[in-house]
């Protein structure tokens, strides 16, 4: 069985901008605070974290995604950085504006995942890109950078990843891509 999630992966130029945001934010790290920064090559916007799946379930999901995913390129907008899921969270994220088209894609994926026997999400969809995680409840940053304006890009594929743990780190392996035409 594999731990599976469905996500949107930034294009290389957008990914570079996200990496630059992290570099800027690192300047505000308070001395002696430990922060685990996300790898620059693993940025993504999770649409659905499914969890453990049998190979047969993955194949069924792949079929439904292929048959039902008729979606054009998706505009994505980073509107701010914040703690997640709220001010008491222990994750620093780049918040993504929840547009009607992004909500529609989320709903489509939710329906497909529910159809193969995985429950619908119990939480409201809050699209974001994880930048860093920390264990200490105290704020590790003296300040969170403010954006001068939204950072906009397009996403041209929906990706399915397998997640695993190795040497205390989470690794993501791309296993399937569905182009957004």
mmCIF file with all atom_site columns, N, CA, C and O in Angstrom, residues 123-148:
data_model
loop_
_atom_site.group_PDB
_atom_site.id
_atom_site.type_symbol
_atom_site.label_atom_id
_atom_site.label_alt_id
_atom_site.label_comp_id
_atom_site.label_asym_id
_atom_site.label_entity_id
_atom_site.label_seq_id
_atom_site.pdbx_PDB_ins_code
_atom_site.Cartn_x
_atom_site.Cartn_y
_atom_site.Cartn_z
_atom_site.occupancy
_atom_site.B_iso_or_equiv
_atom_site.pdbx_formal_charge
_atom_site.auth_seq_id
_atom_site.auth_comp_id
_atom_site.auth_asym_id
_atom_site.auth_atom_id
_atom_site.pdbx_PDB_model_num
ATOM 1   N N  . UNK A 1 123 ? -12.758 19.112 6.360  1.00 0.00 ? 123 UNK A N  1
ATOM 2   C CA . UNK A 1 123 ? -12.361 20.504 6.554  1.00 0.00 ? 123 UNK A CA 1
ATOM 3   C C  . UNK A 1 123 ? -12.609 21.318 5.295  1.00 0.00 ? 123 UNK A C  1
ATOM 4   O O  . UNK A 1 123 ? -12.698 20.792 4.200  1.00 0.00 ? 123 UNK A O  1
ATOM 5   N N  . UNK A 1 124 ? -12.658 22.619 5.502  1.00 0.00 ? 124 UNK A N  1
ATOM 6   C CA . UNK A 1 124 ? -12.755 23.541 4.379  1.00 0.00 ? 124 UNK A CA 1
ATOM 7   C C  . UNK A 1 124 ? -11.429 23.521 3.626  1.00 0.00 ? 124 UNK A C  1
ATOM 8   O O  . UNK A 1 124 ? -10.368 23.464 4.240  1.00 0.00 ? 124 UNK A O  1
ATOM 9   N N  . UNK A 1 125 ? -11.488 23.580 2.320  1.00 0.00 ? 125 UNK A N  1
ATOM 10  C CA . UNK A 1 125 ? -10.286 23.606 1.492  1.00 0.00 ? 125 UNK A CA 1
ATOM 11  C C  . UNK A 1 125 ? -9.596  24.957 1.659  1.00 0.00 ? 125 UNK A C  1
ATOM 12  O O  . UNK A 1 125 ? -10.187 25.991 1.366  1.00 0.00 ? 125 UNK A O  1
ATOM 13  N N  . UNK A 1 126 ? -8.372  24.934 2.154  1.00 0.00 ? 126 UNK A N  1
ATOM 14  C CA . UNK A 1 126 ? -7.548  26.138 2.314  1.00 0.00 ? 126 UNK A CA 1
ATOM 15  C C  . UNK A 1 126 ? -6.269  25.935 1.513  1.00 0.00 ? 126 UNK A C  1
ATOM 16  O O  . UNK A 1 126 ? -5.261  25.464 2.037  1.00 0.00 ? 126 UNK A O  1
ATOM 17  N N  . UNK A 1 127 ? -6.301  26.258 0.217  1.00 0.00 ? 127 UNK A N  1
ATOM 18  C CA . UNK A 1 127 ? -5.131  25.981 -0.622 1.00 0.00 ? 127 UNK A CA 1
ATOM 19  C C  . UNK A 1 127 ? -3.901  26.768 -0.160 1.00 0.00 ? 127 UNK A C  1
ATOM 20  O O  . UNK A 1 127 ? -3.997  27.954 0.160  1.00 0.00 ? 127 UNK A O  1
ATOM 21  N N  . UNK A 1 128 ? -2.780  26.070 -0.130 1.00 0.00 ? 128 UNK A N  1
ATOM 22  C CA . UNK A 1 128 ? -1.531  26.684 0.325  1.00 0.00 ? 128 UNK A CA 1
ATOM 23  C C  . UNK A 1 128 ? -0.353  25.855 -0.149 1.00 0.00 ? 128 UNK A C  1
ATOM 24  O O  . UNK A 1 128 ? -0.517  24.715 -0.583 1.00 0.00 ? 128 UNK A O  1
ATOM 25  N N  . UNK A 1 129 ? 0.829   26.453 -0.053 1.00 0.00 ? 129 UNK A N  1
ATOM 26  C CA . UNK A 1 129 ? 2.088   25.757 -0.319 1.00 0.00 ? 129 UNK A CA 1
ATOM 27  C C  . UNK A 1 129 ? 2.874   25.793 0.980  1.00 0.00 ? 129 UNK A C  1
ATOM 28  O O  . UNK A 1 129 ? 3.152   26.876 1.514  1.00 0.00 ? 129 UNK A O  1
ATOM 29  N N  . UNK A 1 130 ? 3.226   24.635 1.501  1.00 0.00 ? 130 UNK A N  1
ATOM 30  C CA . UNK A 1 130 ? 3.995   24.577 2.745  1.00 0.00 ? 130 UNK A CA 1
ATOM 31  C C  . UNK A 1 130 ? 5.425   25.016 2.472  1.00 0.00 ? 130 UNK A C  1
ATOM 32  O O  . UNK A 1 130 ? 6.083   24.502 1.575  1.00 0.00 ? 130 UNK A O  1
ATOM 33  N N  . UNK A 1 131 ? 5.876   25.989 3.270  1.00 0.00 ? 131 UNK A N  1
ATOM 34  C CA . UNK A 1 131 ? 7.246   26.486 3.143  1.00 0.00 ? 131 UNK A CA 1
ATOM 35  C C  . UNK A 1 131 ? 8.153   25.921 4.228  1.00 0.00 ? 131 UNK A C  1
ATOM 36  O O  . UNK A 1 131 ? 9.312   25.612 3.971  1.00 0.00 ? 131 UNK A O  1
ATOM 37  N N  . UNK A 1 132 ? 7.624   25.808 5.461  1.00 0.00 ? 132 UNK A N  1
ATOM 38  C CA . UNK A 1 132 ? 8.446   25.357 6.583  1.00 0.00 ? 132 UNK A CA 1
ATOM 39  C C  . UNK A 1 132 ? 7.564   24.799 7.690  1.00 0.00 ? 132 UNK A C  1
ATOM 40  O O  . UNK A 1 132 ? 6.400   25.171 7.822  1.00 0.00 ? 132 UNK A O  1
ATOM 41  N N  . UNK A 1 133 ? 8.169   23.924 8.483  1.00 0.00 ? 133 UNK A N  1
ATOM 42  C CA . UNK A 1 133 ? 7.504   23.348 9.662  1.00 0.00 ? 133 UNK A CA 1
ATOM 43  C C  . UNK A 1 133 ? 8.426   23.551 10.865 1.00 0.00 ? 133 UNK A C  1
ATOM 44  O O  . UNK A 1 133 ? 9.648   23.560 10.721 1.00 0.00 ? 133 UNK A O  1
ATOM 45  N N  . UNK A 1 134 ? 7.818   23.669 12.038 1.00 0.00 ? 134 UNK A N  1
ATOM 46  C CA . UNK A 1 134 ? 8.595   23.824 13.265 1.00 0.00 ? 134 UNK A CA 1
ATOM 47  C C  . UNK A 1 134 ? 7.816   23.213 14.420 1.00 0.00 ? 134 UNK A C  1
ATOM 48  O O  . UNK A 1 134 ? 6.592   23.168 14.404 1.00 0.00 ? 134 UNK A O  1
ATOM 49  N N  . UNK A 1 135 ? 8.532   22.703 15.414 1.00 0.00 ? 135 UNK A N  1
ATOM 50  C CA . UNK A 1 135 ? 7.899   22.022 16.546 1.00 0.00 ? 135 UNK A CA 1
ATOM 51  C C  . UNK A 1 135 ? 7.623   22.959 17.704 1.00 0.00 ? 135 UNK A C  1
ATOM 52  O O  . UNK A 1 135 ? 6.673   22.773 18.440 1.00 0.00 ? 135 UNK A O  1
ATOM 53  N N  . UNK A 1 136 ? 8.474   23.950 17.873 1.00 0.00 ? 136 UNK A N  1
ATOM 54  C CA . UNK A 1 136 ? 8.336   24.873 18.987 1.00 0.00 ? 136 UNK A CA 1
ATOM 55  C C  . UNK A 1 136 ? 7.098   25.742 18.788 1.00 0.00 ? 136 UNK A C  1
ATOM 56  O O  . UNK A 1 136 ? 6.908   26.316 17.719 1.00 0.00 ? 136 UNK A O  1
ATOM 57  N N  . UNK A 1 137 ? 6.252   25.830 19.803 1.00 0.00 ? 137 UNK A N  1
ATOM 58  C CA . UNK A 1 137 ? 5.024   26.637 19.692 1.00 0.00 ? 137 UNK A CA 1
ATOM 59  C C  . UNK A 1 137 ? 5.326   28.131 19.602 1.00 0.00 ? 137 UNK A C  1
ATOM 60  O O  . UNK A 1 137 ? 4.507   28.911 19.144 1.00 0.00 ? 137 UNK A O  1
ATOM 61  N N  . UNK A 1 138 ? 6.509   28.528 20.075 1.00 0.00 ? 138 UNK A N  1
ATOM 62  C CA . UNK A 1 138 ? 6.861   29.949 19.975 1.00 0.00 ? 138 UNK A CA 1
ATOM 63  C C  . UNK A 1 138 ? 7.118   30.298 18.519 1.00 0.00 ? 138 UNK A C  1
ATOM 64  O O  . UNK A 1 138 ? 7.610   29.500 17.748 1.00 0.00 ? 138 UNK A O  1
ATOM 65  N N  . UNK A 1 139 ? 6.780   31.509 18.142 1.00 0.00 ? 139 UNK A N  1
ATOM 66  C CA . UNK A 1 139 ? 6.983   31.960 16.771 1.00 0.00 ? 139 UNK A CA 1
ATOM 67  C C  . UNK A 1 139 ? 8.474   31.986 16.451 1.00 0.00 ? 139 UNK A C  1
ATOM 68  O O  . UNK A 1 139 ? 9.237   32.640 17.154 1.00 0.00 ? 139 UNK A O  1
ATOM 69  N N  . UNK A 1 140 ? 8.905   31.293 15.387 1.00 0.00 ? 140 UNK A N  1
ATOM 70  C CA . UNK A 1 140 ? 10.328  31.249 15.048 1.00 0.00 ? 140 UNK A CA 1
ATOM 71  C C  . UNK A 1 140 ? 10.805  32.450 14.225 1.00 0.00 ? 140 UNK A C  1
ATOM 72  O O  . UNK A 1 140 ? 11.989  32.590 13.975 1.00 0.00 ? 140 UNK A O  1
ATOM 73  N N  . UNK A 1 141 ? 9.861   33.300 13.813 1.00 0.00 ? 141 UNK A N  1
ATOM 74  C CA . UNK A 1 141 ? 10.216  34.437 12.964 1.00 0.00 ? 141 UNK A CA 1
ATOM 75  C C  . UNK A 1 141 ? 9.887   35.745 13.665 1.00 0.00 ? 141 UNK A C  1
ATOM 76  O O  . UNK A 1 141 ? 8.842   35.863 14.298 1.00 0.00 ? 141 UNK A O  1
ATOM 77  N N  . UNK A 1 142 ? 10.761  36.713 13.515 1.00 0.00 ? 142 UNK A N  1
ATOM 78  C CA . UNK A 1 142 ? 10.493  38.030 14.087 1.00 0.00 ? 142 UNK A CA 1
ATOM 79  C C  . UNK A 1 142 ? 9.429   38.762 13.270 1.00 0.00 ? 142 UNK A C  1
ATOM 80  O O  . UNK A 1 142 ? 8.746   39.652 13.779 1.00 0.00 ? 142 UNK A O  1
ATOM 81  N N  . UNK A 1 143 ? 9.259   38.333 12.036 1.00 0.00 ? 143 UNK A N  1
ATOM 82  C CA . UNK A 1 143 ? 8.309   38.976 11.141 1.00 0.00 ? 143 UNK A CA 1
ATOM 83  C C  . UNK A 1 143 ? 7.999   38.003 9.999  1.00 0.00 ? 143 UNK A C  1
ATOM 84  O O  . UNK A 1 143 ? 8.830   37.183 9.649  1.00 0.00 ? 143 UNK A O  1
ATOM 85  N N  . UNK A 1 144 ? 6.811   38.120 9.438  1.00 0.00 ? 144 UNK A N  1
ATOM 86  C CA . UNK A 1 144 ? 6.489   37.371 8.225  1.00 0.00 ? 144 UNK A CA 1
ATOM 87  C C  . UNK A 1 144 ? 6.448   38.391 7.099  1.00 0.00 ? 144 UNK A C  1
ATOM 88  O O  . UNK A 1 144 ? 5.798   39.429 7.220  1.00 0.00 ? 144 UNK A O  1
ATOM 89  N N  . UNK A 1 145 ? 7.170   38.090 6.028  1.00 0.00 ? 145 UNK A N  1
ATOM 90  C CA . UNK A 1 145 ? 7.236   39.061 4.933  1.00 0.00 ? 145 UNK A CA 1
ATOM 91  C C  . UNK A 1 145 ? 5.848   39.313 4.349  1.00 0.00 ? 145 UNK A C  1
ATOM 92  O O  . UNK A 1 145 ? 5.001   38.421 4.320  1.00 0.00 ? 145 UNK A O  1
ATOM 93  N N  . UNK A 1 146 ? 5.650   40.541 3.922  1.00 0.00 ? 146 UNK A N  1
ATOM 94  C CA . UNK A 1 146 ? 4.402   40.911 3.265  1.00 0.00 ? 146 UNK A CA 1
ATOM 95  C C  . UNK A 1 146 ? 4.684   41.078 1.777  1.00 0.00 ? 146 UNK A C  1
ATOM 96  O O  . UNK A 1 146 ? 5.696   41.663 1.396  1.00 0.00 ? 146 UNK A O  1
ATOM 97  N N  . UNK A 1 147 ? 3.794   40.566 0.991  1.00 0.00 ? 147 UNK A N  1
ATOM 98  C CA . UNK A 1 147 ? 3.947   40.657 -0.458 1.00 0.00 ? 147 UNK A CA 1
ATOM 99  C C  . UNK A 1 147 ? 3.516   42.034 -0.939 1.00 0.00 ? 147 UNK A C  1
ATOM 100 O O  . UNK A 1 147 ? 2.555   42.611 -0.424 1.00 0.00 ? 147 UNK A O  1
ATOM 101 N N  . UNK A 1 148 ? 4.207   42.538 -1.949 1.00 0.00 ? 148 UNK A N  1
ATOM 102 C CA . UNK A 1 148 ? 3.836   43.830 -2.527 1.00 0.00 ? 148 UNK A CA 1
ATOM 103 C C  . UNK A 1 148 ? 2.553   43.710 -3.341 1.00 0.00 ? 148 UNK A C  1
ATOM 104 O O  . UNK A 1 148 ? 1.844   44.685 -3.544 1.00 0.00 ? 148 UNK A O  1
#
